[in-house]
mmCIF file of C-alpha atoms in Angstrom:
data_model
loop_
_atom_site.group_PDB
_atom_site.id
_atom_site.type_symbol
_atom_site.label_atom_id
_atom_site.label_comp_id
_atom_site.label_asym_id
_atom_site.label_seq_id
_atom_site.Cartn_x
_atom_site.Cartn_y
_atom_site.Cartn_z
ATOM 1 C CA MET A 22 -201.324 -33.652 145.297
ATOM 2 C CA LEU A 23 -203.795 -32.418 147.875
ATOM 3 C CA GLN A 24 -203.051 -33.487 151.412
ATOM 4 C CA PHE A 25 -205.792 -33.323 154.003
ATOM 5 C CA LYS A 26 -207.125 -35.174 157.060
ATOM 6 C CA VAL A 27 -210.793 -36.270 156.955
ATOM 7 C CA THR A 28 -212.939 -36.429 160.099
ATOM 8 C CA ILE A 29 -216.359 -38.024 159.930
ATOM 9 C CA ARG A 30 -218.817 -36.877 162.609
ATOM 10 C CA SER A 31 -222.387 -36.031 163.334
ATOM 11 C CA GLU A 32 -223.555 -32.601 162.277
ATOM 12 C CA GLU A 33 -223.441 -29.748 164.718
ATOM 13 C CA GLU A 34 -225.673 -26.674 164.793
ATOM 14 C CA LYS A 35 -222.892 -24.561 163.209
ATOM 15 C CA ASP A 36 -222.832 -26.913 160.196
ATOM 16 C CA VAL A 37 -226.479 -26.417 158.973
ATOM 17 C CA ASP A 38 -225.952 -23.557 156.517
ATOM 18 C CA VAL A 39 -222.655 -25.072 155.360
ATOM 19 C CA ILE A 40 -224.349 -28.372 154.716
ATOM 20 C CA TYR A 41 -226.951 -26.666 152.632
ATOM 21 C CA ASN A 42 -224.232 -25.142 150.486
ATOM 22 C CA VAL A 43 -222.315 -28.436 150.218
ATOM 23 C CA ILE A 44 -225.385 -30.237 148.963
ATOM 24 C CA SER A 45 -226.217 -27.478 146.438
ATOM 25 C CA GLU A 46 -222.627 -27.473 145.117
ATOM 26 C CA ALA A 47 -222.477 -31.264 144.902
ATOM 27 C CA PHE A 48 -225.754 -31.589 142.954
ATOM 28 C CA GLY A 49 -225.451 -28.257 140.967
ATOM 29 C CA LYS A 50 -229.041 -27.367 142.054
ATOM 30 C CA GLU A 51 -230.942 -26.685 145.227
ATOM 31 C CA ASN A 52 -233.587 -29.431 145.235
ATOM 32 C CA GLU A 53 -231.621 -31.747 147.468
ATOM 33 C CA SER A 54 -230.522 -28.825 149.665
ATOM 34 C CA LYS A 55 -234.172 -27.850 150.215
ATOM 35 C CA LEU A 56 -235.012 -31.470 150.996
ATOM 36 C CA TYR A 57 -232.305 -31.458 153.700
ATOM 37 C CA LYS A 58 -233.625 -28.258 155.281
ATOM 38 C CA LEU A 59 -237.152 -29.687 155.223
ATOM 39 C CA LEU A 60 -236.092 -33.053 156.666
ATOM 40 C CA ARG A 61 -234.280 -31.281 159.507
ATOM 41 C CA CYS A 62 -237.713 -30.008 160.582
ATOM 42 C CA ASN A 63 -239.277 -33.548 160.394
ATOM 43 C CA GLU A 64 -240.170 -34.998 163.801
ATOM 44 C CA ASN A 65 -238.033 -38.078 163.053
ATOM 45 C CA PHE A 66 -234.863 -36.155 162.303
ATOM 46 C CA ASN A 67 -231.939 -37.256 164.452
ATOM 47 C CA LYS A 68 -228.685 -35.234 164.428
ATOM 48 C CA GLU A 69 -226.738 -38.469 165.048
ATOM 49 C CA LEU A 70 -227.895 -39.621 161.631
ATOM 50 C CA SER A 71 -226.890 -36.425 159.869
ATOM 51 C CA ILE A 72 -223.185 -36.976 159.289
ATOM 52 C CA VAL A 73 -220.572 -34.637 157.768
ATOM 53 C CA ALA A 74 -217.089 -35.143 156.385
ATOM 54 C CA VAL A 75 -214.720 -32.370 157.616
ATOM 55 C CA VAL A 76 -211.240 -31.792 156.258
ATOM 56 C CA ASP A 77 -208.319 -29.969 157.703
ATOM 57 C CA GLU A 78 -206.046 -28.840 154.943
ATOM 58 C CA ASN A 79 -203.222 -27.876 157.299
ATOM 59 C CA THR A 80 -204.875 -24.495 157.827
ATOM 60 C CA GLN A 81 -205.994 -25.273 161.461
ATOM 61 C CA GLN A 82 -209.503 -24.646 160.214
ATOM 62 C CA GLU A 83 -212.125 -27.320 159.532
ATOM 63 C CA ARG A 84 -214.128 -27.325 156.351
ATOM 64 C CA VAL A 85 -217.235 -29.425 155.739
ATOM 65 C CA VAL A 86 -216.915 -31.023 152.309
ATOM 66 C CA GLY A 87 -219.487 -33.838 152.478
ATOM 67 C CA HIS A 88 -222.683 -34.906 154.110
ATOM 68 C CA ILE A 89 -225.062 -37.881 154.360
ATOM 69 C CA LEU A 90 -228.468 -37.990 156.007
ATOM 70 C CA LEU A 91 -230.395 -41.019 157.215
ATOM 71 C CA LEU A 92 -234.049 -40.473 158.172
ATOM 72 C CA PRO A 93 -236.304 -42.940 159.953
ATOM 73 C CA ILE A 94 -239.308 -43.953 157.749
ATOM 74 C CA LYS A 95 -241.935 -46.654 157.776
ATOM 75 C CA LEU A 96 -242.101 -49.981 156.002
ATOM 76 C CA LYS A 97 -245.707 -51.127 156.025
ATOM 77 C CA ARG A 98 -246.214 -54.775 155.231
ATOM 78 C CA LYS A 99 -247.931 -57.965 156.258
ATOM 79 C CA ASP A 100 -246.158 -60.347 158.550
ATOM 80 C CA GLU A 101 -246.016 -64.205 158.198
ATOM 81 C CA ASN A 102 -249.555 -64.331 159.539
ATOM 82 C CA LEU A 103 -250.752 -61.648 157.072
ATOM 83 C CA LYS A 104 -251.203 -59.205 159.961
ATOM 84 C CA GLU A 105 -250.367 -55.524 159.115
ATOM 85 C CA GLU A 106 -247.164 -54.319 160.721
ATOM 86 C CA GLU A 107 -244.973 -51.249 160.584
ATOM 87 C CA ILE A 108 -241.258 -51.380 160.856
ATOM 88 C CA ILE A 109 -239.077 -48.357 161.198
ATOM 89 C CA ILE A 110 -236.187 -48.403 158.728
ATOM 90 C CA LEU A 111 -233.912 -45.672 157.361
ATOM 91 C CA SER A 112 -233.886 -43.713 154.103
ATOM 92 C CA LEU A 113 -230.465 -42.499 152.930
ATOM 93 C CA ALA A 114 -230.867 -39.133 151.125
ATOM 94 C CA PRO A 115 -229.053 -37.115 150.253
ATOM 95 C CA LEU A 116 -225.362 -38.116 149.988
ATOM 96 C CA SER A 117 -223.152 -35.261 148.798
ATOM 97 C CA VAL A 118 -219.531 -34.391 148.406
ATOM 98 C CA ILE A 119 -218.389 -31.076 146.805
ATOM 99 C CA PRO A 120 -216.864 -31.624 143.412
ATOM 100 C CA SER A 121 -213.301 -30.757 144.349
ATOM 101 C CA PHE A 122 -213.304 -33.551 146.916
ATOM 102 C CA GLN A 123 -215.158 -36.205 144.908
ATOM 103 C CA LYS A 124 -213.454 -39.465 143.937
ATOM 104 C CA LYS A 125 -211.237 -39.296 146.998
ATOM 105 C CA GLY A 126 -213.163 -41.849 149.108
ATOM 106 C CA ILE A 127 -215.056 -39.346 151.200
ATOM 107 C CA GLY A 128 -218.447 -40.477 149.977
ATOM 108 C CA SER A 129 -217.558 -44.050 150.891
ATOM 109 C CA GLN A 130 -216.402 -42.953 154.315
ATOM 110 C CA LEU A 131 -219.738 -41.223 154.851
ATOM 111 C CA VAL A 132 -221.762 -44.266 153.678
ATOM 112 C CA LEU A 133 -219.706 -46.672 155.912
ATOM 113 C CA LYS A 134 -220.069 -44.416 158.889
ATOM 114 C CA SER A 135 -223.870 -44.111 158.316
ATOM 115 C CA ILE A 136 -224.160 -47.852 158.115
ATOM 116 C CA LYS A 137 -222.222 -48.347 161.342
ATOM 117 C CA LYS A 138 -224.314 -45.700 163.102
ATOM 118 C CA ALA A 139 -227.560 -47.336 161.862
ATOM 119 C CA LYS A 140 -226.475 -50.653 163.209
ATOM 120 C CA GLU A 141 -225.440 -49.098 166.571
ATOM 121 C CA LEU A 142 -228.959 -47.541 166.842
ATOM 122 C CA ASN A 143 -230.487 -50.996 165.985
ATOM 123 C CA TYR A 144 -232.215 -50.133 162.745
ATOM 124 C CA PRO A 145 -233.017 -53.236 160.568
ATOM 125 C CA ALA A 146 -232.450 -51.711 157.066
ATOM 126 C CA ILE A 147 -231.530 -48.731 154.953
ATOM 127 C CA VAL A 148 -233.142 -47.841 151.546
ATOM 128 C CA VAL A 149 -231.719 -45.531 148.876
ATOM 129 C CA LEU A 150 -232.498 -44.286 145.448
ATOM 130 C CA GLY A 151 -229.074 -44.138 143.738
ATOM 131 C CA HIS A 152 -226.587 -45.660 141.363
ATOM 132 C CA LYS A 153 -226.209 -49.454 141.420
ATOM 133 C CA GLU A 154 -222.443 -49.438 140.693
ATOM 134 C CA TYR A 155 -221.949 -47.239 143.760
ATOM 135 C CA TYR A 156 -224.291 -48.638 146.352
ATOM 136 C CA SER A 157 -223.850 -52.329 145.547
ATOM 137 C CA LYS A 158 -220.207 -52.139 146.658
ATOM 138 C CA PHE A 159 -221.551 -51.497 150.250
ATOM 139 C CA GLY A 160 -223.971 -54.450 150.137
ATOM 140 C CA PHE A 161 -227.127 -52.682 148.920
ATOM 141 C CA GLN A 162 -229.302 -54.771 146.616
ATOM 142 C CA SER A 163 -232.338 -54.085 144.512
ATOM 143 C CA ALA A 164 -235.551 -53.668 146.587
ATOM 144 C CA ILE A 165 -237.911 -54.312 143.670
ATOM 145 C CA PRO A 166 -237.389 -58.124 143.469
ATOM 146 C CA HIS A 167 -238.349 -58.263 147.101
ATOM 147 C CA ASN A 168 -241.637 -56.413 146.353
ATOM 148 C CA LEU A 169 -240.541 -53.491 148.450
ATOM 149 C CA ILE A 170 -241.983 -50.394 146.731
ATOM 150 C CA PRO A 171 -241.576 -46.773 147.859
ATOM 151 C CA SER A 172 -244.537 -44.493 148.301
ATOM 152 C CA PHE A 173 -243.266 -42.280 145.468
ATOM 153 C CA SER A 174 -243.379 -42.904 141.726
ATOM 154 C CA LEU A 175 -240.422 -44.978 140.342
ATOM 155 C CA SER A 176 -240.508 -43.098 137.045
ATOM 156 C CA ASP A 177 -238.699 -39.896 135.997
ATOM 157 C CA ASN A 178 -240.251 -38.121 133.023
ATOM 158 C CA GLY A 179 -241.938 -41.397 132.085
ATOM 159 C CA GLU A 180 -238.788 -43.451 132.319
ATOM 160 C CA SER A 181 -238.537 -46.240 134.896
ATOM 161 C CA ILE A 182 -235.983 -45.728 137.608
ATOM 162 C CA LYS A 183 -236.805 -49.052 139.457
ATOM 163 C CA GLU A 184 -233.281 -50.330 138.927
ATOM 164 C CA HIS A 185 -232.065 -47.450 141.135
ATOM 165 C CA TYR A 186 -233.990 -48.377 144.283
ATOM 166 C CA PHE A 187 -231.985 -50.358 146.829
ATOM 167 C CA ILE A 188 -232.129 -51.838 150.306
ATOM 168 C CA MET A 189 -229.451 -53.029 152.710
ATOM 169 C CA GLU A 190 -230.623 -55.343 155.484
ATOM 170 C CA LEU A 191 -228.653 -54.515 158.692
ATOM 171 C CA LYS A 192 -230.204 -57.290 160.798
ATOM 172 C CA GLU A 193 -230.222 -60.602 159.062
ATOM 173 C CA ASN A 194 -233.753 -61.903 158.118
ATOM 174 C CA SER A 195 -235.446 -58.857 159.583
ATOM 175 C CA ILE A 196 -236.905 -57.578 156.301
ATOM 176 C CA LEU A 197 -235.969 -59.634 153.265
ATOM 177 C CA SER A 198 -236.923 -63.066 154.681
ATOM 178 C CA THR A 199 -240.619 -62.285 154.417
ATOM 179 C CA ALA A 200 -240.501 -59.479 151.900
ATOM 180 C CA ASN A 201 -240.436 -61.661 148.755
ATOM 181 C CA LYS A 202 -243.671 -63.296 149.793
ATOM 182 C CA ASN A 203 -245.548 -60.415 151.311
ATOM 183 C CA GLY A 204 -243.781 -57.304 149.918
ATOM 184 C CA GLY A 205 -244.433 -53.925 151.504
ATOM 185 C CA THR A 206 -244.657 -50.189 150.933
ATOM 186 C CA ILE A 207 -241.977 -47.911 152.195
ATOM 187 C CA GLU A 208 -243.608 -44.683 153.229
ATOM 188 C CA TYR A 209 -241.664 -41.556 152.779
ATOM 189 C CA PRO A 210 -242.566 -38.302 154.668
ATOM 190 C CA LYS A 211 -244.351 -35.518 152.802
ATOM 191 C CA GLU A 212 -241.047 -33.518 152.628
ATOM 192 C CA PHE A 213 -239.926 -35.766 149.803
ATOM 193 C CA ASP A 214 -242.950 -34.701 147.743
ATOM 194 C CA SER A 215 -242.240 -30.983 148.059
ATOM 195 C CA VAL A 216 -238.917 -30.930 146.124
#
């Protein structure tokens, strides 16, 4: 059995290339890695919200084996008085753990740390495109019944992926209390279109 200690921390400059490789290895392709590199150049990128899982396998040397990124994005909607408003929320993308460390709780530690950090920084919500079985255990719920629609298409090769779009409200009644009635569009930066 593999024995290791996991440390969850914000990314450091030395981690950037390693994170790219971790994401590529986790997804088996480079689309998500390229997205990470592009999002690092986005004006809203915050290193505090780019979080890594580092293991020490009794070698006295750290190894980055997982990563999660939260990026501030805009929710545009009408308030109770039907006045246009913009709310800054967070997008979770990508979450990655290299295959040899998957199913060991590292992804969950990254998600929980990112939720804690988002609350500390006073963000009202996080959205994610992902698997229901995975994200629902953290408290994410479908965004679609609340009329919260992303700025990108919710179809993949003509097949609907609506059931994979989720939101977690971090401040009670900050988003979902009026969303059902008024809905809103979650605007993603152009970097998401380029991969």
